[in-house]
Amino acid sequence: MCGIVGYVGAREATEVVLHGLQRLEYRGYDSAGVAIYDPVIGLQLRRSVGKLSNLQQRLLNEPTHGHIGIGHTRWATHGGVTEINAHPHRDASGAIVVIQNGIVENYLALKGRLLELGYQFESQTDTEVIAKLLGHYYNELRDLGRAMHRTLQELRGGNAIVAFCIHEPDQLVAARLGNAGGIAIGIGNDERFIASDIPAILDYTRDLIFLEDRDIAVVRRDSVTIMRLDGTPVERPIHRIAWDPVAAAKGDYRHFMQKEIDEQPRALMDVLRGRIDQEHGRIELEDLRLNDHDLRRIRRIYATACGTAWHAALVAKFMIEHLARVRVEVDYASEFRYRNPILQSDSEHDTLVLAITQSGETVDTLAAMEEARAQGVPSVAIVNAIGSQAARLADGGPIYLHAGPEIGVASTKAFTSMLVAAYLFALRLAQAHGTLKPQQIREHIQALIELPGQAAQVIEQTKPLCIELAERYHRVSNALFLGRQINYPIALEGALKLKEISYIHAEGYPAGEMKHGPIALIDENMPVICIATHDHIYEKMISNIEQVRARHGQVIAIGHQGDELLAEKAHHVIGVPTTHPLLQPVLNVIPLQMFAYHVAVLRGCDVDQPRNLAKSVTVE
Ligand code: F6R
C-alpha cells in the first residue's frame, strides 16, 4: 500500500527518489517524505501531509542534496495522517532513517519493551518501532545489515523495509519479511535503485533483482549482497523487464483509467499473442509449467482472488466448468485461509489452486497461495505484474496477462485480460481432458481472435451513450446492477467500478434474487443497470426487467445491437456485438467501466486515486 523508493549512486538522490514516488502516485497515499544524506550537509528529512505536490513544494523551499536517499508514500495503518507519522522515521540517535510498507503486528509489545528501556517515541506508527529497534541493535553491532538481521527476528507481520545510517553512508539496507509487498533492486551502471513497484525505477534500469521473504540486502552503488534471515548468503537472479516505461505515462489522456479502458483492444491482443494455434485447433500456454498429464489429474479447482480479480474468478468458474467440466469453487482470498479449507482429497492429488491478481502483491491472495502450498496443493497464478511475488510463488507458472502497467486504481484492462487468460486456461484444460475436439477449440479460437476488434467497436460505438447516461444519472445516490449466470459477476464489477471511483452507493445482484429483498429499493429515482445479452436465460432477464419497470425503476440495459424486444422494455439500451456467451462478459463490462468513469469525472472525483484506496493492497 505504501510506496518505497531508494537510491545510491552518482545522481542527485532527491531527483531519483521523487521521480520514483511520482510513478507510485497511483498507489494512493496520504503523506510522503524523503531522507537524503550528504557528508557535508548531513541528514536532511522532509515530510508532508497530502499529495506529493505538497512535498515537492516543500523541497523547492527547503531543497535536499546528496547521493544516497530514500522516499516513501504512506497509506496510514497505525496512527493518523500527520507529518509526524509520515515516513521516514528515525532511531533515537537520529543517524538511522527507515521507511516501511506493511504492518508490525506485535508493535505494541515491542514499543512497550523499548519504552521500558527508556526510548521515546514521537509518532504513533509501528514503523518508528523498527527505527528504534534498528538503532538499539546498531549501538551494539555497529553494522546496519546485522542490526537489520536482529531486528527482523523480532518483528511479526509482513514488512518491506529500507533503511540507511549516516555512519555507513555508502549503503542502503533493504529487507523483506512475509508478503507485505515486494522489493525490487534495480541494477544500474555504478548505481543501484530500490522500489516497492517496478514502474518507480523503470526509467533508469530494466535489470531487477526481487527480494524473497526473509531476504536482507545490503545495496551499494556497485554491489548487492543478499543474506537470508538464518544468516546464509544467497544469490537472486537478475530479471530483465521488457515493459516500456512510456506505456506507463498518461500521454494525452486526462486520467490513467480512461487510457487503460481504451487500451483494452491492444491488451486483449497481447494476452492472446503466441498462445493460440488456429491451424491445429490448440491452445499453447507455454508459461504454464503443467503438461497434459498434470492437467488431466485436476478434478477440482479453488479459484481465489480479491476485489475485481475475484469477479474474474467468478467468471472463470463458468468458463472452466463449462469447457473442461472441472469443478471450481471460488473464494475471497481474505476468507480462504481462515476457513481451514479442505483442499486435497485423501488419496488423489487432483486439486489445483488458481490465484488471480493484477499486482501479484495482494497480501491475501499470496496468503491463499501459501495455504495451498502448506497443504501440498499446487497453484497456478494469472498475474499481470512481471516478477511479482504471486508469479514467483506459483507452482504451475504464472499465466502473464501482458497488459502492461495498470496505474488507475480501478482495474479495467487487467480485468478483461484476466477473463481472456481464464478462457485460455479453461480451453487448455479442456484440451487435456478431451472435453473439446480440435474443431470446437478452433471455433473458440475464432471467437477469441475477433474479440479485440469487437472490444474496439464497443469503445468507439458506446462511448457517446455512456457519456450521455453519465450526464443524466451522475447525481443519483444509489444504483443497482443486475445480471444472471456468467453476467452476475459483471453486475458486481459494474457496481464496484461505480462505487469505488464515484462514491455512489451501488450494489450488484443476481437478477433472480432481486425479488427477495432489493426490489424494495426500486423507485423512479433508482437507475437499474441490467445485463441482458442473449443466452439461455435471456427471457428470464427480460422478466426481471419488467419487474423493475413495474416499480418505476430507470432501466439501462446492456444488450445486443439491434435487440428490438430489449429496446421496448428498457429506457436505454447500450448495444454490444455478439460473441460466444462465455466471452460476452468481456464486451459487456466495457460500457460499465466507461459509465463509471464519466460519472466520476462529472462528480469531480479523483478518478485515478479514489479516497481510501490503494492500487495494491499489501496489508490484511
Ligand atoms: C478494483 C480493484 C481492486 C483489485 C483488488 C485485487 O477496481 O482494482 O478490487 O482488484 O485489490 O488486486 P490484485 O488484482 O492486484 O490482486
JSON list of N, CA and C in Angstrom, two decimals, residues 198-237:
[
{"chain": "A", "resi": 198, "resn": "ILE", "atom": "N", "xyz": [7.86, -1.85, -9.63]},
{"chain": "A", "resi": 198, "resn": "ILE", "atom": "CA", "xyz": [8.79, -1.72, -10.75]},
{"chain": "A", "resi": 198, "resn": "ILE", "atom": "C", "xyz": [8.70, -0.37, -11.48]},
{"chain": "A", "resi": 199, "resn": "PRO", "atom": "N", "xyz": [7.50, 0.16, -11.77]},
{"chain": "A", "resi": 199, "resn": "PRO", "atom": "CA", "xyz": [7.46, 1.39, -12.55]},
{"chain": "A", "resi": 199, "resn": "PRO", "atom": "C", "xyz": [8.26, 2.55, -11.94]},
{"chain": "A", "resi": 200, "resn": "ALA", "atom": "N", "xyz": [8.47, 2.51, -10.63]},
{"chain": "A", "resi": 200, "resn": "ALA", "atom": "CA", "xyz": [9.18, 3.60, -9.96]},
{"chain": "A", "resi": 200, "resn": "ALA", "atom": "C", "xyz": [10.60, 3.77, -10.48]},
{"chain": "A", "resi": 201, "resn": "ILE", "atom": "N", "xyz": [11.21, 2.68, -10.95]},
{"chain": "A", "resi": 201, "resn": "ILE", "atom": "CA", "xyz": [12.62, 2.78, -11.34]},
{"chain": "A", "resi": 201, "resn": "ILE", "atom": "C", "xyz": [12.87, 2.35, -12.80]},
{"chain": "A", "resi": 202, "resn": "LEU", "atom": "N", "xyz": [11.79, 2.06, -13.51]},
{"chain": "A", "resi": 202, "resn": "LEU", "atom": "CA", "xyz": [11.95, 1.55, -14.88]},
{"chain": "A", "resi": 202, "resn": "LEU", "atom": "C", "xyz": [12.61, 2.55, -15.82]},
{"chain": "A", "resi": 203, "resn": "ASP", "atom": "N", "xyz": [12.49, 3.84, -15.50]},
{"chain": "A", "resi": 203, "resn": "ASP", "atom": "CA", "xyz": [13.13, 4.82, -16.39]},
{"chain": "A", "resi": 203, "resn": "ASP", "atom": "C", "xyz": [14.64, 4.77, -16.28]},
{"chain": "A", "resi": 204, "resn": "TYR", "atom": "N", "xyz": [15.16, 4.13, -15.23]},
{"chain": "A", "resi": 204, "resn": "TYR", "atom": "CA", "xyz": [16.61, 4.11, -15.01]},
{"chain": "A", "resi": 204, "resn": "TYR", "atom": "C", "xyz": [17.24, 2.77, -15.39]},
{"chain": "A", "resi": 205, "resn": "THR", "atom": "N", "xyz": [16.49, 1.70, -15.15]},
{"chain": "A", "resi": 205, "resn": "THR", "atom": "CA", "xyz": [17.05, 0.38, -15.42]},
{"chain": "A", "resi": 205, "resn": "THR", "atom": "C", "xyz": [15.95, -0.63, -15.65]},
{"chain": "A", "resi": 206, "resn": "ARG", "atom": "N", "xyz": [16.26, -1.63, -16.45]},
{"chain": "A", "resi": 206, "resn": "ARG", "atom": "CA", "xyz": [15.32, -2.74, -16.67]},
{"chain": "A", "resi": 206, "resn": "ARG", "atom": "C", "xyz": [15.81, -4.01, -15.98]},
{"chain": "A", "resi": 207, "resn": "ASP", "atom": "N", "xyz": [17.01, -3.94, -15.37]},
{"chain": "A", "resi": 207, "resn": "ASP", "atom": "CA", "xyz": [17.59, -5.14, -14.75]},
{"chain": "A", "resi": 207, "resn": "ASP", "atom": "C", "xyz": [17.29, -5.14, -13.25]},
{"chain": "A", "resi": 208, "resn": "LEU", "atom": "N", "xyz": [16.48, -6.08, -12.84]},
{"chain": "A", "resi": 208, "resn": "LEU", "atom": "CA", "xyz": [15.99, -6.05, -11.47]},
{"chain": "A", "resi": 208, "resn": "LEU", "atom": "C", "xyz": [16.21, -7.36, -10.74]},
{"chain": "A", "resi": 209, "resn": "ILE", "atom": "N", "xyz": [16.47, -7.21, -9.45]},
{"chain": "A", "resi": 209, "resn": "ILE", "atom": "CA", "xyz": [16.52, -8.37, -8.55]},
{"chain": "A", "resi": 209, "resn": "ILE", "atom": "C", "xyz": [15.33, -8.23, -7.61]},
{"chain": "A", "resi": 210, "resn": "PHE", "atom": "N", "xyz": [14.64, -9.33, -7.36]},
{"chain": "A", "resi": 210, "resn": "PHE", "atom": "CA", "xyz": [13.49, -9.28, -6.44]},
{"chain": "A", "resi": 210, "resn": "PHE", "atom": "C", "xyz": [13.84, -9.99, -5.14]},
{"chain": "A", "resi": 211, "resn": "LEU", "atom": "N", "xyz": [13.62, -9.31, -4.04]},
{"chain": "A", "resi": 211, "resn": "LEU", "atom": "CA", "xyz": [13.88, -9.96, -2.75]},
{"chain": "A", "resi": 211, "resn": "LEU", "atom": "C", "xyz": [12.77, -10.94, -2.44]},
{"chain": "A", "resi": 212, "resn": "GLU", "atom": "N", "xyz": [13.15, -12.05, -1.82]},
{"chain": "A", "resi": 212, "resn": "GLU", "atom": "CA", "xyz": [12.19, -13.04, -1.37]},
{"chain": "A", "resi": 212, "resn": "GLU", "atom": "C", "xyz": [11.90, -12.79, 0.11]},
{"chain": "A", "resi": 213, "resn": "ASP", "atom": "N", "xyz": [10.84, -13.42, 0.59]},
{"chain": "A", "resi": 213, "resn": "ASP", "atom": "CA", "xyz": [10.52, -13.38, 2.01]},
{"chain": "A", "resi": 213, "resn": "ASP", "atom": "C", "xyz": [11.77, -13.78, 2.82]},
{"chain": "A", "resi": 214, "resn": "ARG", "atom": "N", "xyz": [12.13, -12.99, 3.82]},
{"chain": "A", "resi": 214, "resn": "ARG", "atom": "CA", "xyz": [13.27, -13.22, 4.71]},
{"chain": "A", "resi": 214, "resn": "ARG", "atom": "C", "xyz": [14.63, -12.94, 4.07]},
{"chain": "A", "resi": 215, "resn": "ASP", "atom": "N", "xyz": [14.66, -12.14, 3.04]},
{"chain": "A", "resi": 215, "resn": "ASP", "atom": "CA", "xyz": [15.94, -11.70, 2.46]},
{"chain": "A", "resi": 215, "resn": "ASP", "atom": "C", "xyz": [16.32, -10.35, 3.05]},
{"chain": "A", "resi": 216, "resn": "ILE", "atom": "N", "xyz": [17.60, -10.18, 3.30]},
{"chain": "A", "resi": 216, "resn": "ILE", "atom": "CA", "xyz": [18.12, -8.87, 3.71]},
{"chain": "A", "resi": 216, "resn": "ILE", "atom": "C", "xyz": [19.22, -8.51, 2.70]},
{"chain": "A", "resi": 217, "resn": "ALA", "atom": "N", "xyz": [19.12, -7.33, 2.11]},
{"chain": "A", "resi": 217, "resn": "ALA", "atom": "CA", "xyz": [20.09, -6.96, 1.08]},
{"chain": "A", "resi": 217, "resn": "ALA", "atom": "C", "xyz": [20.86, -5.72, 1.52]},
{"chain": "A", "resi": 218, "resn": "VAL", "atom": "N", "xyz": [22.16, -5.78, 1.36]},
{"chain": "A", "resi": 218, "resn": "VAL", "atom": "CA", "xyz": [22.99, -4.59, 1.54]},
{"chain": "A", "resi": 218, "resn": "VAL", "atom": "C", "xyz": [23.30, -4.09, 0.14]},
{"chain": "A", "resi": 219, "resn": "VAL", "atom": "N", "xyz": [22.83, -2.86, -0.14]},
{"chain": "A", "resi": 219, "resn": "VAL", "atom": "CA", "xyz": [22.87, -2.36, -1.51]},
{"chain": "A", "resi": 219, "resn": "VAL", "atom": "C", "xyz": [23.84, -1.19, -1.59]},
{"chain": "A", "resi": 220, "resn": "ARG", "atom": "N", "xyz": [24.93, -1.39, -2.33]},
{"chain": "A", "resi": 220, "resn": "ARG", "atom": "CA", "xyz": [25.90, -0.31, -2.58]},
{"chain": "A", "resi": 220, "resn": "ARG", "atom": "C", "xyz": [25.82, 0.06, -4.04]},
{"chain": "A", "resi": 221, "resn": "ARG", "atom": "N", "xyz": [26.47, 1.18, -4.41]},
{"chain": "A", "resi": 221, "resn": "ARG", "atom": "CA", "xyz": [26.33, 1.63, -5.80]},
{"chain": "A", "resi": 221, "resn": "ARG", "atom": "C", "xyz": [26.88, 0.60, -6.79]},
{"chain": "A", "resi": 222, "resn": "ASP", "atom": "N", "xyz": [27.80, -0.28, -6.34]},
{"chain": "A", "resi": 222, "resn": "ASP", "atom": "CA", "xyz": [28.37, -1.24, -7.28]},
{"chain": "A", "resi": 222, "resn": "ASP", "atom": "C", "xyz": [28.13, -2.70, -6.86]},
{"chain": "A", "resi": 223, "resn": "SER", "atom": "N", "xyz": [27.29, -2.93, -5.87]},
{"chain": "A", "resi": 223, "resn": "SER", "atom": "CA", "xyz": [27.07, -4.33, -5.47]},
{"chain": "A", "resi": 223, "resn": "SER", "atom": "C", "xyz": [25.76, -4.50, -4.70]},
{"chain": "A", "resi": 224, "resn": "VAL", "atom": "N", "xyz": [25.28, -5.73, -4.74]},
{"chain": "A", "resi": 224, "resn": "VAL", "atom": "CA", "xyz": [24.11, -6.09, -3.92]},
{"chain": "A", "resi": 224, "resn": "VAL", "atom": "C", "xyz": [24.46, -7.41, -3.24]},
{"chain": "A", "resi": 225, "resn": "THR", "atom": "N", "xyz": [24.46, -7.42, -1.91]},
{"chain": "A", "resi": 225, "resn": "THR", "atom": "CA", "xyz": [24.77, -8.64, -1.17]},
{"chain": "A", "resi": 225, "resn": "THR", "atom": "C", "xyz": [23.53, -9.06, -0.39]},
{"chain": "A", "resi": 226, "resn": "ILE", "atom": "N", "xyz": [23.09, -10.29, -0.65]},
{"chain": "A", "resi": 226, "resn": "ILE", "atom": "CA", "xyz": [21.84, -10.71, -0.01]},
{"chain": "A", "resi": 226, "resn": "ILE", "atom": "C", "xyz": [22.11, -11.86, 0.95]},
{"chain": "A", "resi": 227, "resn": "MET", "atom": "N", "xyz": [21.43, -11.77, 2.09]},
{"chain": "A", "resi": 227, "resn": "MET", "atom": "CA", "xyz": [21.57, -12.80, 3.10]},
{"chain": "A", "resi": 227, "resn": "MET", "atom": "C", "xyz": [20.18, -13.21, 3.56]},
{"chain": "A", "resi": 228, "resn": "ARG", "atom": "N", "xyz": [20.02, -14.49, 3.88]},
{"chain": "A", "resi": 228, "resn": "ARG", "atom": "CA", "xyz": [18.75, -14.95, 4.41]},
{"chain": "A", "resi": 228, "resn": "ARG", "atom": "C", "xyz": [18.67, -14.60, 5.89]},
{"chain": "A", "resi": 229, "resn": "LEU", "atom": "N", "xyz": [17.49, -14.66, 6.44]},
{"chain": "A", "resi": 229, "resn": "LEU", "atom": "CA", "xyz": [17.33, -14.34, 7.86]},
{"chain": "A", "resi": 229, "resn": "LEU", "atom": "C", "xyz": [18.08, -15.33, 8.74]},
{"chain": "A", "resi": 230, "resn": "ASP", "atom": "N", "xyz": [18.29, -16.53, 8.24]},
{"chain": "A", "resi": 230, "resn": "ASP", "atom": "CA", "xyz": [19.04, -17.51, 9.04]},
{"chain": "A", "resi": 230, "resn": "ASP", "atom": "C", "xyz": [20.55, -17.33, 8.88]},
{"chain": "A", "resi": 231, "resn": "GLY", "atom": "N", "xyz": [20.97, -16.31, 8.15]},
{"chain": "A", "resi": 231, "resn": "GLY", "atom": "CA", "xyz": [22.40, -15.99, 8.06]},
{"chain": "A", "resi": 231, "resn": "GLY", "atom": "C", "xyz": [23.09, -16.51, 6.82]},
{"chain": "A", "resi": 232, "resn": "THR", "atom": "N", "xyz": [22.42, -17.36, 6.02]},
{"chain": "A", "resi": 232, "resn": "THR", "atom": "CA", "xyz": [23.11, -17.90, 4.84]},
{"chain": "A", "resi": 232, "resn": "THR", "atom": "C", "xyz": [23.07, -16.90, 3.69]},
{"chain": "A", "resi": 233, "resn": "PRO", "atom": "N", "xyz": [24.22, -16.73, 3.01]},
{"chain": "A", "resi": 233, "resn": "PRO", "atom": "CA", "xyz": [24.23, -15.84, 1.86]},
{"chain": "A", "resi": 233, "resn": "PRO", "atom": "C", "xyz": [23.44, -16.46, 0.70]},
{"chain": "A", "resi": 234, "resn": "VAL", "atom": "N", "xyz": [22.86, -15.66, -0.14]},
{"chain": "A", "resi": 234, "resn": "VAL", "atom": "CA", "xyz": [22.06, -16.19, -1.24]},
{"chain": "A", "resi": 234, "resn": "VAL", "atom": "C", "xyz": [22.22, -15.26, -2.45]},
{"chain": "A", "resi": 235, "resn": "GLU", "atom": "N", "xyz": [22.13, -15.87, -3.64]},
{"chain": "A", "resi": 235, "resn": "GLU", "atom": "CA", "xyz": [22.18, -15.09, -4.89]},
{"chain": "A", "resi": 235, "resn": "GLU", "atom": "C", "xyz": [20.77, -15.07, -5.45]},
{"chain": "A", "resi": 236, "resn": "ARG", "atom": "N", "xyz": [20.30, -13.95, -5.89]},
{"chain": "A", "resi": 236, "resn": "ARG", "atom": "CA", "xyz": [18.99, -13.89, -6.56]},
{"chain": "A", "resi": 236, "resn": "ARG", "atom": "C", "xyz": [19.22, -13.51, -8.02]},
{"chain": "A", "resi": 237, "resn": "PRO", "atom": "N", "xyz": [18.47, -14.13, -8.93]},
{"chain": "A", "resi": 237, "resn": "PRO", "atom": "CA", "xyz": [18.71, -13.84, -10.35]},
{"chain": "A", "resi": 237, "resn": "PRO", "atom": "C", "xyz": [18.33, -12.42, -10.74]}
]
